[in-house]
mmCIF file of C-alpha atoms and ligand atoms in Angstrom:
data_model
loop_
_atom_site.group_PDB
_atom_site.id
_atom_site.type_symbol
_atom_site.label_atom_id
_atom_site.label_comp_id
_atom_site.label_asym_id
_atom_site.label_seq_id
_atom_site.Cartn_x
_atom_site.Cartn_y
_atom_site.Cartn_z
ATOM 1 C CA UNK A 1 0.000 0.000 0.000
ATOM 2 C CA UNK A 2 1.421 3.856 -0.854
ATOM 3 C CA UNK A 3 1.741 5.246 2.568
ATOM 4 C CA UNK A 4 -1.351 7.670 2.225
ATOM 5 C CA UNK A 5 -3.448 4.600 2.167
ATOM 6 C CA UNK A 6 -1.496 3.239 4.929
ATOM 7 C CA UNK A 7 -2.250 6.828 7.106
ATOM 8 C CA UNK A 8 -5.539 6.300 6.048
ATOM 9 C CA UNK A 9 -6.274 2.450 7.017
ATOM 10 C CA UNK A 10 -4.698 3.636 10.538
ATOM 11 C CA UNK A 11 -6.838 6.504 11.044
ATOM 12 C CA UNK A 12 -9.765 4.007 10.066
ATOM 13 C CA UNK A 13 -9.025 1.494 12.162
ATOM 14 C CA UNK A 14 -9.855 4.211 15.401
ATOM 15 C CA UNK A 15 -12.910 4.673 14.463
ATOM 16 C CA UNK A 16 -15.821 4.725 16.299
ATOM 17 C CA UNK A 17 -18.281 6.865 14.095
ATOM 18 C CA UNK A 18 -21.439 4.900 14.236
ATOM 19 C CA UNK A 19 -22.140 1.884 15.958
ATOM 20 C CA UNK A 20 -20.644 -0.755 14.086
ATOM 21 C CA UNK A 21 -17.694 0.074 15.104
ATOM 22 C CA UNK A 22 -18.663 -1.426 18.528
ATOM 23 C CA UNK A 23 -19.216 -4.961 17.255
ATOM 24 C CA UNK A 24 -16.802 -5.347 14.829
ATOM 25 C CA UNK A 25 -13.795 -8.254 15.362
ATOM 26 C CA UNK A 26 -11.630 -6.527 12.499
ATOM 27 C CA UNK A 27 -11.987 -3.107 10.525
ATOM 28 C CA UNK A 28 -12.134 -4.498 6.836
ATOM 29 C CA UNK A 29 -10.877 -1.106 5.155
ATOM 30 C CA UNK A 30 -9.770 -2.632 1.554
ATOM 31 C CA UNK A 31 -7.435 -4.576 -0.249
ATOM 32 C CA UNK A 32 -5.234 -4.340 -3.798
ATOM 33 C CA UNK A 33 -3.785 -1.809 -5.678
ATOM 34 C CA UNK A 34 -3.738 1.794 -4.370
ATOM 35 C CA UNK A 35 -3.002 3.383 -7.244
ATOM 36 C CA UNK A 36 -5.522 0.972 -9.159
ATOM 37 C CA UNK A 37 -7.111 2.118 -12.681
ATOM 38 C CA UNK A 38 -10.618 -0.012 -11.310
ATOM 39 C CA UNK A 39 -12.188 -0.217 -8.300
ATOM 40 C CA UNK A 40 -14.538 -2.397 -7.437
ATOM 41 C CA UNK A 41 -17.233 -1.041 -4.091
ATOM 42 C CA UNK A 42 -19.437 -3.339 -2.176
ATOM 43 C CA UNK A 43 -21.610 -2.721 0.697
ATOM 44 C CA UNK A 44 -19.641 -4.271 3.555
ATOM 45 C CA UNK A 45 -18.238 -6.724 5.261
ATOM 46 C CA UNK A 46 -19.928 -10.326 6.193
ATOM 47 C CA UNK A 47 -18.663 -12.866 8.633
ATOM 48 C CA UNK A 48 -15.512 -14.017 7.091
ATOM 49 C CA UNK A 49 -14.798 -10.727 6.173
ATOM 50 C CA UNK A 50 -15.015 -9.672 9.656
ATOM 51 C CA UNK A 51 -12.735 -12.291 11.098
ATOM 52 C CA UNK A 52 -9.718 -11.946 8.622
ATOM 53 C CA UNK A 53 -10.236 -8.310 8.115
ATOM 54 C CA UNK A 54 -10.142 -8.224 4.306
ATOM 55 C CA UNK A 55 -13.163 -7.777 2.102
ATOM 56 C CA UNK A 56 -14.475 -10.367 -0.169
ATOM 57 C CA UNK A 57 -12.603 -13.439 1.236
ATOM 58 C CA UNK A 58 -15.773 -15.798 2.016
ATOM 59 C CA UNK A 59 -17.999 -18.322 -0.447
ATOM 60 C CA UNK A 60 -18.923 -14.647 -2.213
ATOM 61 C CA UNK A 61 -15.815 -13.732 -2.339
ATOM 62 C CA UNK A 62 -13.893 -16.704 -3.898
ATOM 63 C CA UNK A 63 -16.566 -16.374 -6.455
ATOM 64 C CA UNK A 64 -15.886 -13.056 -7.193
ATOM 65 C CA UNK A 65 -12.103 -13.967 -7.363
ATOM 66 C CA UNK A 66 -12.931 -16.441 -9.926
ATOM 67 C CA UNK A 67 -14.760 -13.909 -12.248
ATOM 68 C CA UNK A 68 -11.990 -11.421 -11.598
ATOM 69 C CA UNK A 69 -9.337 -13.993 -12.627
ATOM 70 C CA UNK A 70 -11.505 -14.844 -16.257
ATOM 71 C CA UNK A 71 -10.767 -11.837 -17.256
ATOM 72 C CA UNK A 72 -7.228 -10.865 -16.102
ATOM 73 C CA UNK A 73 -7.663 -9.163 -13.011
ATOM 74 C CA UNK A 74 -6.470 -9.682 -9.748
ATOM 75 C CA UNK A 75 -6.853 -8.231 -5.873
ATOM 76 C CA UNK A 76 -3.316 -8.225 -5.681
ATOM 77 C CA UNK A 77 -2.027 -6.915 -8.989
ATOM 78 C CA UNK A 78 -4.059 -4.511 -10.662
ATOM 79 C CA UNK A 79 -7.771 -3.784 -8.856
ATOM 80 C CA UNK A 80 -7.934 -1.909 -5.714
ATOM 81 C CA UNK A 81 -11.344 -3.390 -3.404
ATOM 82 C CA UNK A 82 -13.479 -1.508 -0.724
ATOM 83 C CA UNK A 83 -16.941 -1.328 1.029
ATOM 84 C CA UNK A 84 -19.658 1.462 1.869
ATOM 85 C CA UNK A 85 -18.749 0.924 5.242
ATOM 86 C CA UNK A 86 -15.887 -0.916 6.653
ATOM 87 C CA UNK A 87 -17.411 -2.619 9.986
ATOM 88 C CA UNK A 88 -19.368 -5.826 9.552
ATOM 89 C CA UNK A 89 -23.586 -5.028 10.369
ATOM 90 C CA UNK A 90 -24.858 -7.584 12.692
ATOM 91 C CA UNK A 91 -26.088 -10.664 11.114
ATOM 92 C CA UNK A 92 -25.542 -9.474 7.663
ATOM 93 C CA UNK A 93 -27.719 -6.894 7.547
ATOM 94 C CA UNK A 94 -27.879 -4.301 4.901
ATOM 95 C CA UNK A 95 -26.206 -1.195 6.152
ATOM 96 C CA UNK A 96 -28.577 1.467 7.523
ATOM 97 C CA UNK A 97 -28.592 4.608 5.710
ATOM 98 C CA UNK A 98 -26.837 6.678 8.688
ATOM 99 C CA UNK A 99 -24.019 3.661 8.872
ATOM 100 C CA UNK A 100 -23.221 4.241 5.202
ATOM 101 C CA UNK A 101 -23.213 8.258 5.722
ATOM 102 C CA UNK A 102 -20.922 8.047 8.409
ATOM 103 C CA UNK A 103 -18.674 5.935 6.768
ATOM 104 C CA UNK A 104 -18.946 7.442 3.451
ATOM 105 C CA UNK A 105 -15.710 9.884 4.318
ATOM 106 C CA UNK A 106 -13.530 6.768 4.352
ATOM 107 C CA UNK A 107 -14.682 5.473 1.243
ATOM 108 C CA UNK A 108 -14.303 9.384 -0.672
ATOM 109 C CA UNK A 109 -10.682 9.535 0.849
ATOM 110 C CA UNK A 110 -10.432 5.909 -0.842
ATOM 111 C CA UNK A 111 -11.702 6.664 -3.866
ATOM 112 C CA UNK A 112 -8.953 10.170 -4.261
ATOM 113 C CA UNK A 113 -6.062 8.286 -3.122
ATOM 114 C CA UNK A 114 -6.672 5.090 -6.053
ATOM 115 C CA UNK A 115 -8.208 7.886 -8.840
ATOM 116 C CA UNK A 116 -9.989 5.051 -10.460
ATOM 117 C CA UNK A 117 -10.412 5.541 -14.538
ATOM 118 C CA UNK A 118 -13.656 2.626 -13.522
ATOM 119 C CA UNK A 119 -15.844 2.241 -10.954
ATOM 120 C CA UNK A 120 -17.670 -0.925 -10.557
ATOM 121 C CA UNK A 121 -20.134 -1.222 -7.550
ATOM 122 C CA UNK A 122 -20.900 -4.906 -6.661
ATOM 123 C CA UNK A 123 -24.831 -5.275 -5.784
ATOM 124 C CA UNK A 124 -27.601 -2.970 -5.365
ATOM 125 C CA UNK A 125 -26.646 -1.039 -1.842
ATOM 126 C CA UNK A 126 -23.277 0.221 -3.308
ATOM 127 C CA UNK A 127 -24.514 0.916 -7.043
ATOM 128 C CA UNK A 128 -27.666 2.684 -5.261
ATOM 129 C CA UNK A 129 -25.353 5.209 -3.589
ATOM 130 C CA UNK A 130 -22.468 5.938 -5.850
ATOM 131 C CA UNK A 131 -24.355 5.748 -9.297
ATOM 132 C CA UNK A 132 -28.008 6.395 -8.522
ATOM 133 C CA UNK A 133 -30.368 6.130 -6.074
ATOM 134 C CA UNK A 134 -32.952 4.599 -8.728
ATOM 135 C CA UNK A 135 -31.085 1.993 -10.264
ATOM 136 C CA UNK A 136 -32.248 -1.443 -10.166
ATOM 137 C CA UNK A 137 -29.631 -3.766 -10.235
ATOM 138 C CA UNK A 138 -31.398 -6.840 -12.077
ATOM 139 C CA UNK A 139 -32.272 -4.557 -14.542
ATOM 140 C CA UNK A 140 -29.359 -1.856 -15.009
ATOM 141 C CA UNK A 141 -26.235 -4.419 -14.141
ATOM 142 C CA UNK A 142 -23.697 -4.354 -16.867
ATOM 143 C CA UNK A 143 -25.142 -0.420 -18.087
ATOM 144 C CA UNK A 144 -22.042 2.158 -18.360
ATOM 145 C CA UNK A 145 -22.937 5.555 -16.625
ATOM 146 C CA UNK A 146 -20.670 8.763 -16.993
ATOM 147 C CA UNK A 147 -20.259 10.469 -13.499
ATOM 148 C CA UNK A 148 -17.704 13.147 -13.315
ATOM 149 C CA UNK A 149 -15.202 11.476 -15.846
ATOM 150 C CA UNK A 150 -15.439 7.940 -14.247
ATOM 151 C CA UNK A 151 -16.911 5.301 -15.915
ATOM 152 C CA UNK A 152 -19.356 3.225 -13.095
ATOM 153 C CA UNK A 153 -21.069 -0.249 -13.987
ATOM 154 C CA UNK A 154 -22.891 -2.175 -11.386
ATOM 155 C CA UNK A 155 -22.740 -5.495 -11.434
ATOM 156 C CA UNK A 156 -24.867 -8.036 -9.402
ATOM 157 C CA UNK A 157 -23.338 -8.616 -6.234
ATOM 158 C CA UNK A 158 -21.400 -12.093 -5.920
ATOM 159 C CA UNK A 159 -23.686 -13.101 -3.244
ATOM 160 C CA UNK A 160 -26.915 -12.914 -5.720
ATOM 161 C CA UNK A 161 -25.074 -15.059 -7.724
ATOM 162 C CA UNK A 162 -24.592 -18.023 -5.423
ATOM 163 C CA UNK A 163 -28.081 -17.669 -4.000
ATOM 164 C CA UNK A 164 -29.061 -18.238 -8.070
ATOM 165 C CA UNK A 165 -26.892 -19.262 -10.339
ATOM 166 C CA UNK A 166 -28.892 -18.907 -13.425
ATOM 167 C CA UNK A 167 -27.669 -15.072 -13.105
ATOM 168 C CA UNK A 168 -24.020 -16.601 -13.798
ATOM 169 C CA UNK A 169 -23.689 -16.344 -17.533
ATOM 170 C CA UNK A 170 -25.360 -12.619 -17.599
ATOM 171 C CA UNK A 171 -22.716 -11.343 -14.845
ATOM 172 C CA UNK A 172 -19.852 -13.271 -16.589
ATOM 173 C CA UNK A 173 -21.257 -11.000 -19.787
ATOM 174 C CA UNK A 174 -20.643 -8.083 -17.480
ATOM 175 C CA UNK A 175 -17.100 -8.970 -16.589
ATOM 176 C CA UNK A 176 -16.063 -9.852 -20.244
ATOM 177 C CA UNK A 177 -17.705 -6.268 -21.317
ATOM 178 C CA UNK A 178 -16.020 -4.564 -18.141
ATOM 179 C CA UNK A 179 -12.554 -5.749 -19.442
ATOM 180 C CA UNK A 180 -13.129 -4.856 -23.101
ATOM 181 C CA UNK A 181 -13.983 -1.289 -21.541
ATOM 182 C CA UNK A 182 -10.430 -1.271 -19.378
ATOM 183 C CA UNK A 183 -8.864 -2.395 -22.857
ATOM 184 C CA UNK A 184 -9.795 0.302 -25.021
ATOM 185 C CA UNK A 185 -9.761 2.852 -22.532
ATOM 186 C CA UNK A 186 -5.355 1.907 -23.072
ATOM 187 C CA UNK A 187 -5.731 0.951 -18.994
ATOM 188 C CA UNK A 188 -3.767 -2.505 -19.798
ATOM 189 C CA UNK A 189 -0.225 -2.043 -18.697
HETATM 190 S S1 SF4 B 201 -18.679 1.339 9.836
HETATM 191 FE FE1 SF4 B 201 -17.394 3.052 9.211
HETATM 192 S S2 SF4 B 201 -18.191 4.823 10.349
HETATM 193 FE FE2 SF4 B 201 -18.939 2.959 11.369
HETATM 194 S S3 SF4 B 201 -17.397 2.592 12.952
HETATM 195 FE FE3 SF4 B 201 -16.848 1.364 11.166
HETATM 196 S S4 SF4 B 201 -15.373 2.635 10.067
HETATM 197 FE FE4 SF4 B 201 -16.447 3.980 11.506
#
């Protein structure tokens, strides 16, 4: 990690902004790349996630490796991965609105430090609040959308996917159409 991200995962790990915070076992601030050309947001951490303190390391997570790896990207090599917010909500809970907003600071200061060139928000909660509020995710995943010179897709969150896998093929569509977007934007070093 570039030592800005490094200040910033140790200011993150004091704090106590909203109650999460209290029940956490780990802060799960992000993993990858800092200076990544794609980013790729969910909403936060789950049980696994919680224990090991990185995001994305459980059943959903190996999935989401898998896709990652189809099309030549990889956590430690060229992506940069984050949450909404970075403590786990009890029982896997979706975030409340007021968690998200008071984590939402963590996730901007994120966001400057990697400068994504693509944003890609895994599953409704993160697409909802970065792309817009009225997107629905089984309808809009794999769209392109324009927001202040980054390029955002949602994509269905890896979790959907093993809770129905007949919405494989159309996310591994996404993925193939994400890296043909990361090609001929010249991001491929
Ligand atoms: S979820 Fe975010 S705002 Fe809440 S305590 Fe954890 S780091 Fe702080």
């Amino acid at each position: 990690m570039c030592d800005n991200m490094i200040q910033l995962n140790n200011k993150c790990e004091m704090c106590m902004d909203c109650p999460l915070g209290k029940t956490r076992t780990n802060l799960v601030f992000g993993v990858g790349k800092p200076n990544a050309d794609i980013m790729f947001i969910g909403e936060g951490p789950g049980e696994q996630e919680d224990l090991k303190g990185e995001p994305f390391v459980g059943k959903a997570g190996i999935l989401l490796d898998k896709l990652l790896n189809c099309v030549h990207f990889d956590r430690h090599k060229n992506i940069y991965i984050a949450n909404i917010v970075k403590c786990r909500p009890p029982h896997n809970r979706d975030p409340l609105d007021d968690e998200q907003q008071a984590c939402m600071h963590w996730l901007e200061d994120q966001i400057n430090i990697v400068s994504p060139k693509i944003i890609v928000c895994l599953g409704r909660i993160a697409a909802q609040k970065l792309i817009d509020k009225d997107i629905r995710i089984t309808k809009d995943h794999g769209k392109i959308y324009n927001i202040n010179g980054v390029a955002m897709m949602p994509v269905l969150h890896p979790a959907a996917l093993l809770r129905n896998e007949n919405l494989l093929p159309g996310t591994f569509e996404d993925f193939l159409k994400l890296r043909e977007l990361y090609d001929e934007m010249g991001l491929a070093k």
